Amino acid sequence: MITLALSKGRIFEETMPLLAAAGIEVTEDPEKSRKLILATTNPDVRVVLVRASDVPTYVQYGGADLGVTGLDVLLEHGNQGLYQPLDLRIAACRLSVAVRADYDYATAVRQGSRLKVATKYVGLARDFFATKGVHVDLIKLYGSMELAPLTGLADAIVDLVSTGNTLKANHLVEVERIMDISARLVINQAALKLKREPIRRIVEAFESAIPSVAAQ
Ligand code: ATP
Ligand code: PRP
């Protein structure tokens, strides 16, 4: 049996065409079912539904053989014990710094001010500001980062941006682009050895179905 860890929402939806290329269809709709283990049309493949931030943990410790996870989650987790063969080019976005439209970020940085930064990505934010030589107090949040500068909790946020609509709707502006993000296929290293053939077939099918750069 091959177990694939996915999170509900965009990762699940955007992985479906890749699974289809491997001749695999999930037989239940995760939005309509409370089940956490979903069967597929291939009796040897099942999908487990986990929180997006738990995918690397499941794969690292063998709760799943493979998983699909954002590069943001993967880098924040650390990729110990995970083989990462493919950039799937799905769930594409970027990790950025944003501030209130009326906050003068450039001057604050130039003057060496200490910035309060709210984020779910404490590790990535710490590394980014350390490289820039900017002193920061990091405030860990689990969601709705955009609210932090609006309420005075923070001067800036480090969050994901795609269309920019969420920033715009909250009168925030992107002031730094930290890195491009997309979803990655990750594989448990022991599973790679023990289940080499079925995993190779899935990897090859995924690879053949990765959206082309031009189509994005
Ligand atoms: P959790 O449930 O653990 O809080 P989450 O709500 O961040 O996770 P999703 O919103 O489904 O989970 O995001 C999963 C992944 O999709 C992210 O890790 C990121 O790589 C990518 N992603 C997040 N937001 C966007 C977006 N607006 N556009 C494209 N990709 C995104
Ligand atoms: C993500 C991210 C931003 C938003 C950016 O949130 O945390 O809030 O998308 O996308 P945009 O630039 O296209 O507006 P998501 O929609 O995943 O909500 P959630 O993290 O609260 O699930």
PDB file of C-alpha atoms and ligand atoms in Angstrom:
ATOM      1  CA  MET A   1       0.000   0.000   0.000  1.00  0.00           C
ATOM      2  CA  ILE A   2       1.206   3.499  -0.891  1.00  0.00           C
ATOM      3  CA  THR A   3      -0.016   6.344   1.343  1.00  0.00           C
ATOM      4  CA  LEU A   4      -0.047   9.908  -0.001  1.00  0.00           C
ATOM      5  CA  ALA A   5      -0.481  12.815   2.439  1.00  0.00           C
ATOM      6  CA  LEU A   6      -2.394  15.839   1.156  1.00  0.00           C
ATOM      7  CA  SER A   7      -4.012  18.844   2.785  1.00  0.00           C
ATOM      8  CA  LYS A   8      -7.585  19.855   1.970  1.00  0.00           C
ATOM      9  CA  GLY A   9      -8.164  22.824  -0.291  1.00  0.00           C
ATOM     10  CA  ARG A  10      -5.783  24.014  -2.979  1.00  0.00           C
ATOM     11  CA  ILE A  11      -3.118  21.335  -2.475  1.00  0.00           C
ATOM     12  CA  PHE A  12      -5.722  18.566  -2.746  1.00  0.00           C
ATOM     13  CA  GLU A  13      -7.449  20.155  -5.736  1.00  0.00           C
ATOM     14  CA  GLU A  14      -4.282  20.984  -7.636  1.00  0.00           C
ATOM     15  CA  THR A  15      -2.798  17.525  -7.004  1.00  0.00           C
ATOM     16  CA  MET A  16      -5.814  15.743  -8.543  1.00  0.00           C
ATOM     17  CA  PRO A  17      -4.725  16.276 -12.183  1.00  0.00           C
ATOM     18  CA  LEU A  18      -1.262  14.919 -11.301  1.00  0.00           C
ATOM     19  CA  LEU A  19      -2.801  11.818  -9.720  1.00  0.00           C
ATOM     20  CA  ALA A  20      -5.035  11.418 -12.766  1.00  0.00           C
ATOM     21  CA  ALA A  21      -1.893  11.270 -14.910  1.00  0.00           C
ATOM     22  CA  ALA A  22      -0.871   8.273 -12.811  1.00  0.00           C
ATOM     23  CA  GLY A  23      -4.288   6.720 -13.527  1.00  0.00           C
ATOM     24  CA  ILE A  24      -5.418   7.348  -9.953  1.00  0.00           C
ATOM     25  CA  GLU A  25      -8.665   9.011  -8.892  1.00  0.00           C
ATOM     26  CA  VAL A  26      -9.770   9.728  -5.343  1.00  0.00           C
ATOM     27  CA  THR A  27     -13.208   8.170  -4.933  1.00  0.00           C
ATOM     28  CA  GLU A  28     -14.524  10.552  -2.267  1.00  0.00           C
ATOM     29  CA  ASP A  29     -14.876  14.329  -2.057  1.00  0.00           C
ATOM     30  CA  PRO A  30     -12.967  15.526   1.044  1.00  0.00           C
ATOM     31  CA  GLU A  31     -15.215  18.588   1.276  1.00  0.00           C
ATOM     32  CA  LYS A  32     -18.289  16.359   1.676  1.00  0.00           C
ATOM     33  CA  SER A  33     -16.886  13.603   3.838  1.00  0.00           C
ATOM     34  CA  ARG A  34     -15.505  13.542   7.393  1.00  0.00           C
ATOM     35  CA  LYS A  35     -13.198  10.686   6.489  1.00  0.00           C
ATOM     36  CA  LEU A  36      -9.473  11.255   6.909  1.00  0.00           C
ATOM     37  CA  ILE A  37      -8.359   8.261   4.844  1.00  0.00           C
ATOM     38  CA  LEU A  38      -9.661   8.273   1.288  1.00  0.00           C
ATOM     39  CA  ALA A  39      -9.607   5.319  -1.061  1.00  0.00           C
ATOM     40  CA  THR A  40      -8.617   5.701  -4.696  1.00  0.00           C
ATOM     41  CA  THR A  41      -9.378   3.804  -7.895  1.00  0.00           C
ATOM     42  CA  ASN A  42      -6.024   2.081  -7.373  1.00  0.00           C
ATOM     43  CA  PRO A  43      -6.505  -0.387  -4.477  1.00  0.00           C
ATOM     44  CA  ASP A  44      -2.806  -0.015  -3.625  1.00  0.00           C
ATOM     45  CA  VAL A  45      -2.923   3.764  -3.193  1.00  0.00           C
ATOM     46  CA  ARG A  46      -4.704   5.758  -0.489  1.00  0.00           C
ATOM     47  CA  VAL A  47      -4.764   9.437   0.456  1.00  0.00           C
ATOM     48  CA  VAL A  48      -4.551  10.710   4.032  1.00  0.00           C
ATOM     49  CA  LEU A  49      -5.815  14.218   4.773  1.00  0.00           C
ATOM     50  CA  VAL A  50      -3.659  16.213   7.185  1.00  0.00           C
ATOM     51  CA  ARG A  51      -3.146  19.881   8.075  1.00  0.00           C
ATOM     52  CA  ALA A  52      -0.914  21.570   5.478  1.00  0.00           C
ATOM     53  CA  SER A  53       1.782  22.169   8.083  1.00  0.00           C
ATOM     54  CA  ASP A  54       1.705  18.498   9.154  1.00  0.00           C
ATOM     55  CA  VAL A  55       2.484  16.990   5.714  1.00  0.00           C
ATOM     56  CA  PRO A  56       6.314  17.005   6.157  1.00  0.00           C
ATOM     57  CA  THR A  57       5.974  15.438   9.625  1.00  0.00           C
ATOM     58  CA  TYR A  58       3.772  12.604   8.335  1.00  0.00           C
ATOM     59  CA  VAL A  59       6.187  11.840   5.530  1.00  0.00           C
ATOM     60  CA  GLN A  60       9.326  12.216   7.657  1.00  0.00           C
ATOM     61  CA  TYR A  61       8.149   9.675  10.243  1.00  0.00           C
ATOM     62  CA  GLY A  62       6.551   7.267   7.759  1.00  0.00           C
ATOM     63  CA  GLY A  63       2.874   8.017   8.516  1.00  0.00           C
ATOM     64  CA  ALA A  64       2.742   8.562   4.764  1.00  0.00           C
ATOM     65  CA  ASP A  65       5.116   7.429   2.018  1.00  0.00           C
ATOM     66  CA  LEU A  66       4.703  10.562  -0.073  1.00  0.00           C
ATOM     67  CA  GLY A  67       3.211  13.991   0.397  1.00  0.00           C
ATOM     68  CA  VAL A  68       2.547  17.253  -1.383  1.00  0.00           C
ATOM     69  CA  THR A  69       3.549  20.356   0.553  1.00  0.00           C
ATOM     70  CA  GLY A  70       4.305  24.016  -0.082  1.00  0.00           C
ATOM     71  CA  LEU A  71       7.968  25.038  -0.155  1.00  0.00           C
ATOM     72  CA  ASP A  72       7.080  27.513   2.619  1.00  0.00           C
ATOM     73  CA  VAL A  73       5.942  24.688   4.904  1.00  0.00           C
ATOM     74  CA  LEU A  74       8.848  22.473   3.894  1.00  0.00           C
ATOM     75  CA  LEU A  75      11.543  25.085   4.582  1.00  0.00           C
ATOM     76  CA  GLU A  76       9.947  26.089   7.873  1.00  0.00           C
ATOM     77  CA  HIS A  77       9.797  22.415   8.918  1.00  0.00           C
ATOM     78  CA  GLY A  78      13.314  21.567   7.713  1.00  0.00           C
ATOM     79  CA  ASN A  79      13.666  18.768   5.165  1.00  0.00           C
ATOM     80  CA  GLN A  80      15.452  16.208   7.339  1.00  0.00           C
ATOM     81  CA  GLY A  81      14.676  12.650   6.249  1.00  0.00           C
ATOM     82  CA  LEU A  82      12.701  13.821   3.233  1.00  0.00           C
ATOM     83  CA  TYR A  83      13.613  13.152  -0.357  1.00  0.00           C
ATOM     84  CA  GLN A  84      12.379  16.014  -2.512  1.00  0.00           C
ATOM     85  CA  PRO A  85      12.473  15.002  -6.164  1.00  0.00           C
ATOM     86  CA  LEU A  86       9.954  17.337  -7.816  1.00  0.00           C
ATOM     87  CA  ASP A  87       8.814  20.925  -7.979  1.00  0.00           C
ATOM     88  CA  LEU A  88       5.170  20.341  -8.953  1.00  0.00           C
ATOM     89  CA  ARG A  89       4.666  24.023  -9.946  1.00  0.00           C
ATOM     90  CA  ILE A  90       1.197  24.026  -8.367  1.00  0.00           C
ATOM     91  CA  ALA A  91      -0.105  26.279  -5.550  1.00  0.00           C
ATOM     92  CA  ALA A  92       2.269  28.964  -6.803  1.00  0.00           C
ATOM     93  CA  CYS A  93       2.680  32.115  -4.754  1.00  0.00           C
ATOM     94  CA  ARG A  94       5.474  34.089  -3.089  1.00  0.00           C
ATOM     95  CA  LEU A  95       6.631  34.789   0.428  1.00  0.00           C
ATOM     96  CA  SER A  96       6.770  38.532   0.985  1.00  0.00           C
ATOM     97  CA  VAL A  97       7.076  41.297   3.532  1.00  0.00           C
ATOM     98  CA  ALA A  98       4.073  43.637   3.692  1.00  0.00           C
ATOM     99  CA  VAL A  99       3.287  46.748   5.711  1.00  0.00           C
ATOM    100  CA  ARG A 100       0.469  49.288   6.033  1.00  0.00           C
ATOM    101  CA  ALA A 101       0.348  51.575   3.025  1.00  0.00           C
ATOM    102  CA  ASP A 102       1.158  54.540   5.319  1.00  0.00           C
ATOM    103  CA  TYR A 103       4.202  52.887   6.974  1.00  0.00           C
ATOM    104  CA  ASP A 104       7.601  54.018   5.677  1.00  0.00           C
ATOM    105  CA  TYR A 105       9.399  50.675   5.620  1.00  0.00           C
ATOM    106  CA  ALA A 106      12.421  51.869   3.619  1.00  0.00           C
ATOM    107  CA  THR A 107      13.175  54.627   6.123  1.00  0.00           C
ATOM    108  CA  ALA A 108      12.667  52.321   9.118  1.00  0.00           C
ATOM    109  CA  VAL A 109      15.161  49.861   7.616  1.00  0.00           C
ATOM    110  CA  ARG A 110      17.631  52.600   6.656  1.00  0.00           C
ATOM    111  CA  GLN A 111      17.534  54.077  10.165  1.00  0.00           C
ATOM    112  CA  GLY A 112      18.160  50.671  11.735  1.00  0.00           C
ATOM    113  CA  SER A 113      14.835  50.678  13.611  1.00  0.00           C
ATOM    114  CA  ARG A 114      13.816  47.504  15.398  1.00  0.00           C
ATOM    115  CA  LEU A 115      10.784  46.124  13.540  1.00  0.00           C
ATOM    116  CA  LYS A 116       7.925  44.103  15.014  1.00  0.00           C
ATOM    117  CA  VAL A 117       7.141  41.391  12.482  1.00  0.00           C
ATOM    118  CA  ALA A 118       4.152  39.055  12.746  1.00  0.00           C
ATOM    119  CA  THR A 119       4.261  35.773  10.857  1.00  0.00           C
ATOM    120  CA  LYS A 120       3.496  32.081  10.749  1.00  0.00           C
ATOM    121  CA  TYR A 121       6.990  31.637   9.187  1.00  0.00           C
ATOM    122  CA  VAL A 122       9.213  32.544  12.113  1.00  0.00           C
ATOM    123  CA  GLY A 123      12.251  30.578  10.862  1.00  0.00           C
ATOM    124  CA  LEU A 124      12.141  31.947   7.322  1.00  0.00           C
ATOM    125  CA  ALA A 125      11.506  35.498   8.558  1.00  0.00           C
ATOM    126  CA  ARG A 126      14.377  35.293  11.070  1.00  0.00           C
ATOM    127  CA  ASP A 127      16.794  34.135   8.349  1.00  0.00           C
ATOM    128  CA  PHE A 128      15.631  36.776   5.880  1.00  0.00           C
ATOM    129  CA  PHE A 129      15.977  39.747   8.241  1.00  0.00           C
ATOM    130  CA  ALA A 130      19.260  38.431   9.673  1.00  0.00           C
ATOM    131  CA  THR A 131      20.722  38.322   6.148  1.00  0.00           C
ATOM    132  CA  LYS A 132      19.548  41.902   5.589  1.00  0.00           C
ATOM    133  CA  GLY A 133      20.988  42.978   8.932  1.00  0.00           C
ATOM    134  CA  VAL A 134      17.610  44.226  10.160  1.00  0.00           C
ATOM    135  CA  HIS A 135      16.750  43.769  13.838  1.00  0.00           C
ATOM    136  CA  VAL A 136      13.320  42.263  14.366  1.00  0.00           C
ATOM    137  CA  ASP A 137      11.057  41.103  17.159  1.00  0.00           C
ATOM    138  CA  LEU A 138       9.124  38.185  15.716  1.00  0.00           C
ATOM    139  CA  ILE A 139       5.541  37.539  16.756  1.00  0.00           C
ATOM    140  CA  LYS A 140       4.266  34.051  15.928  1.00  0.00           C
ATOM    141  CA  LEU A 141       0.744  33.897  14.503  1.00  0.00           C
ATOM    142  CA  TYR A 142      -1.196  30.954  13.089  1.00  0.00           C
ATOM    143  CA  GLY A 143      -3.353  32.820  10.552  1.00  0.00           C
ATOM    144  CA  SER A 144      -4.812  36.129   9.349  1.00  0.00           C
ATOM    145  CA  MET A 145      -1.404  37.788   9.486  1.00  0.00           C
ATOM    146  CA  GLU A 146      -2.850  40.771   7.569  1.00  0.00           C
ATOM    147  CA  LEU A 147      -4.652  41.886  10.704  1.00  0.00           C
ATOM    148  CA  ALA A 148      -1.457  42.439  12.702  1.00  0.00           C
ATOM    149  CA  PRO A 149      -0.303  45.763  11.177  1.00  0.00           C
ATOM    150  CA  LEU A 150      -3.895  47.056  11.163  1.00  0.00           C
ATOM    151  CA  THR A 151      -4.290  46.579  14.896  1.00  0.00           C
ATOM    152  CA  GLY A 152      -0.845  47.796  15.943  1.00  0.00           C
ATOM    153  CA  LEU A 153       0.332  44.298  16.854  1.00  0.00           C
ATOM    154  CA  ALA A 154       3.168  44.539  14.323  1.00  0.00           C
ATOM    155  CA  ASP A 155       4.903  46.934  11.906  1.00  0.00           C
ATOM    156  CA  ALA A 156       5.196  44.313   9.181  1.00  0.00           C
ATOM    157  CA  ILE A 157       4.128  40.799   8.254  1.00  0.00           C
ATOM    158  CA  VAL A 158       5.797  37.964   6.397  1.00  0.00           C
ATOM    159  CA  ASP A 159       3.080  36.090   4.516  1.00  0.00           C
ATOM    160  CA  LEU A 160       2.159  34.453   1.240  1.00  0.00           C
ATOM    161  CA  VAL A 161       0.966  36.607  -1.636  1.00  0.00           C
ATOM    162  CA  SER A 162      -0.561  35.401  -4.867  1.00  0.00           C
ATOM    163  CA  THR A 163      -2.923  37.827  -6.602  1.00  0.00           C
ATOM    164  CA  GLY A 164      -2.272  40.534  -3.988  1.00  0.00           C
ATOM    165  CA  ASN A 165      -6.027  40.860  -3.391  1.00  0.00           C
ATOM    166  CA  THR A 166      -5.837  40.095   0.330  1.00  0.00           C
ATOM    167  CA  LEU A 167      -3.164  42.760   0.868  1.00  0.00           C
ATOM    168  CA  LYS A 168      -5.117  45.283  -1.181  1.00  0.00           C
ATOM    169  CA  ALA A 169      -8.377  44.615   0.645  1.00  0.00           C
ATOM    170  CA  ASN A 170      -6.583  45.367   3.906  1.00  0.00           C
ATOM    171  CA  HIS A 171      -4.656  48.464   2.743  1.00  0.00           C
ATOM    172  CA  LEU A 172      -1.311  46.721   2.922  1.00  0.00           C
ATOM    173  CA  VAL A 173       1.544  46.892   0.417  1.00  0.00           C
ATOM    174  CA  GLU A 174       4.222  44.384  -0.502  1.00  0.00           C
ATOM    175  CA  VAL A 175       7.669  45.853   0.222  1.00  0.00           C
ATOM    176  CA  GLU A 176       9.959  42.834  -0.189  1.00  0.00           C
ATOM    177  CA  ARG A 177       9.697  39.620  -2.137  1.00  0.00           C
ATOM    178  CA  ILE A 178      11.529  36.962  -0.116  1.00  0.00           C
ATOM    179  CA  MET A 179      11.118  33.927  -2.369  1.00  0.00           C
ATOM    180  CA  ASP A 180       8.909  32.209  -4.922  1.00  0.00           C
ATOM    181  CA  ILE A 181       6.886  29.319  -3.526  1.00  0.00           C
ATOM    182  CA  SER A 182       5.308  26.269  -5.128  1.00  0.00           C
ATOM    183  CA  ALA A 183       4.286  22.823  -3.948  1.00  0.00           C
ATOM    184  CA  ARG A 184       6.848  20.017  -3.757  1.00  0.00           C
ATOM    185  CA  LEU A 185       6.525  16.265  -3.797  1.00  0.00           C
ATOM    186  CA  VAL A 186       8.282  14.811  -0.748  1.00  0.00           C
ATOM    187  CA  ILE A 187       9.055  11.137  -0.167  1.00  0.00           C
ATOM    188  CA  ASN A 188       9.981   9.152   2.917  1.00  0.00           C
ATOM    189  CA  GLN A 189      13.528   7.865   2.410  1.00  0.00           C
ATOM    190  CA  ALA A 190      12.868   4.363   3.735  1.00  0.00           C
ATOM    191  CA  ALA A 191       9.721   4.045   1.588  1.00  0.00           C
ATOM    192  CA  LEU A 192      11.763   5.043  -1.430  1.00  0.00           C
ATOM    193  CA  LYS A 193      13.921   1.961  -0.913  1.00  0.00           C
ATOM    194  CA  LEU A 194      11.216  -0.491   0.191  1.00  0.00           C
ATOM    195  CA  LYS A 195       8.513   0.512  -2.327  1.00  0.00           C
ATOM    196  CA  ARG A 196      10.787   1.635  -5.123  1.00  0.00           C
ATOM    197  CA  GLU A 197       8.719   0.514  -8.147  1.00  0.00           C
ATOM    198  CA  PRO A 198       5.238   1.828  -7.253  1.00  0.00           C
ATOM    199  CA  ILE A 199       6.759   5.099  -6.036  1.00  0.00           C
ATOM    200  CA  ARG A 200       8.823   5.471  -9.204  1.00  0.00           C
ATOM    201  CA  ARG A 201       5.652   5.051 -11.289  1.00  0.00           C
ATOM    202  CA  ILE A 202       3.859   7.792  -9.370  1.00  0.00           C
ATOM    203  CA  VAL A 203       6.855  10.160  -9.539  1.00  0.00           C
ATOM    204  CA  GLU A 204       7.176   9.657 -13.296  1.00  0.00           C
ATOM    205  CA  ALA A 205       3.461  10.222 -13.875  1.00  0.00           C
ATOM    206  CA  PHE A 206       3.515  13.381 -11.728  1.00  0.00           C
ATOM    207  CA  GLU A 207       6.567  14.611 -13.598  1.00  0.00           C
ATOM    208  CA  SER A 208       4.843  14.131 -16.949  1.00  0.00           C
ATOM    209  CA  ALA A 209       1.833  16.151 -15.771  1.00  0.00           C
ATOM    210  CA  ILE A 210       3.573  19.133 -14.134  1.00  0.00           C
ATOM    211  CA  PRO A 211       2.043  22.309 -15.566  1.00  0.00           C
ATOM    212  CA  SER A 212       4.385  23.990 -18.006  1.00  0.00           C
ATOM    213  CA  VAL A 213       5.876  27.359 -17.049  1.00  0.00           C
ATOM    214  CA  ALA A 214       4.117  28.976 -20.010  1.00  0.00           C
ATOM    215  CA  ALA A 215       0.700  27.744 -18.810  1.00  0.00           C
ATOM    216  CA  GLN A 216       1.002  29.422 -15.415  1.00  0.00           C
TER     217      GLN A 216
HETATM  218  P1  ATP B   1      -3.117  25.278   7.709  1.00  0.00           P
HETATM  219  O1  ATP B   1      -4.435  24.630   7.530  1.00  0.00           O
HETATM  220  O2  ATP B   1      -2.073  24.335   8.254  1.00  0.00           O
HETATM  221  O3  ATP B   1      -3.148  26.634   8.367  1.00  0.00           O
HETATM  222  P2  ATP B   1      -3.051  26.680   5.203  1.00  0.00           P
HETATM  223  O4  ATP B   1      -4.374  27.267   5.506  1.00  0.00           O
HETATM  224  O5  ATP B   1      -1.879  27.593   4.998  1.00  0.00           O
HETATM  225  O6  ATP B   1      -2.604  25.557   6.231  1.00  0.00           O
HETATM  226  P3  ATP B   1      -3.555  26.303   2.453  1.00  0.00           P
HETATM  227  O7  ATP B   1      -4.123  27.669   2.487  1.00  0.00           O
HETATM  228  O8  ATP B   1      -4.323  25.194   1.828  1.00  0.00           O
HETATM  229  O9  ATP B   1      -3.185  25.789   3.894  1.00  0.00           O
HETATM  230  O10 ATP B   1      -2.146  26.429   1.752  1.00  0.00           O
HETATM  231  C1  ATP B   1      -1.391  25.300   1.400  1.00  0.00           C
HETATM  232  C2  ATP B   1      -0.174  25.749   0.605  1.00  0.00           C
HETATM  233  O11 ATP B   1      -0.608  26.392  -0.592  1.00  0.00           O
HETATM  234  C3  ATP B   1       0.700  26.780   1.319  1.00  0.00           C
HETATM  235  O12 ATP B   1       1.650  26.142   2.158  1.00  0.00           O
HETATM  236  C4  ATP B   1       1.348  27.505   0.149  1.00  0.00           C
HETATM  237  O13 ATP B   1       2.472  26.787  -0.312  1.00  0.00           O
HETATM  238  C5  ATP B   1       0.245  27.479  -0.906  1.00  0.00           C
HETATM  239  N1  ATP B   1      -0.593  28.715  -0.893  1.00  0.00           N
HETATM  240  C6  ATP B   1      -1.076  29.364   0.184  1.00  0.00           C
HETATM  241  N2  ATP B   1      -1.788  30.444  -0.161  1.00  0.00           N
HETATM  242  C7  ATP B   1      -1.761  30.477  -1.504  1.00  0.00           C
HETATM  243  C8  ATP B   1      -2.334  31.355  -2.471  1.00  0.00           C
HETATM  244  N3  ATP B   1      -3.056  32.401  -2.122  1.00  0.00           N
HETATM  245  N4  ATP B   1      -2.147  31.068  -3.770  1.00  0.00           N
HETATM  246  C9  ATP B   1      -1.426  29.995  -4.145  1.00  0.00           C
HETATM  247  N5  ATP B   1      -0.843  29.129  -3.283  1.00  0.00           N
HETATM  248  C10 ATP B   1      -1.012  29.372  -1.975  1.00  0.00           C
HETATM  249  C1  PRP B   2      -3.261  32.812   1.692  1.00  0.00           C
HETATM  250  C2  PRP B   2      -2.281  33.765   2.347  1.00  0.00           C
HETATM  251  C3  PRP B   2      -2.864  35.128   2.061  1.00  0.00           C
HETATM  252  C4  PRP B   2      -3.618  34.896   0.764  1.00  0.00           C
HETATM  253  C5  PRP B   2      -2.882  35.553  -0.349  1.00  0.00           C
HETATM  254  O1  PRP B   2      -4.361  32.654   2.515  1.00  0.00           O
HETATM  255  O2  PRP B   2      -2.129  33.507   3.729  1.00  0.00           O
HETATM  256  O3  PRP B   2      -3.743  35.535   3.078  1.00  0.00           O
HETATM  257  O4  PRP B   2      -3.658  33.480   0.517  1.00  0.00           O
HETATM  258  O5  PRP B   2      -3.507  35.329  -1.588  1.00  0.00           O
HETATM  259  P1  PRP B   2      -3.862  36.554  -2.556  1.00  0.00           P
HETATM  260  O6  PRP B   2      -2.616  37.356  -2.708  1.00  0.00           O
HETATM  261  O7  PRP B   2      -4.284  35.882  -3.835  1.00  0.00           O
HETATM  262  O8  PRP B   2      -4.973  37.327  -1.931  1.00  0.00           O
HETATM  263  P2  PRP B   2      -5.491  31.542   2.195  1.00  0.00           P
HETATM  264  O9  PRP B   2      -6.375  31.989   1.107  1.00  0.00           O
HETATM  265  O10 PRP B   2      -4.826  30.223   1.987  1.00  0.00           O
HETATM  266  O11 PRP B   2      -6.248  31.523   3.530  1.00  0.00           O
HETATM  267  P3  PRP B   2      -5.813  30.713   4.825  1.00  0.00           P
HETATM  268  O12 PRP B   2      -4.300  30.678   4.884  1.00  0.00           O
HETATM  269  O13 PRP B   2      -6.423  31.518   5.910  1.00  0.00           O
HETATM  270  O14 PRP B   2      -6.370  29.336   4.604  1.00  0.00           O
END
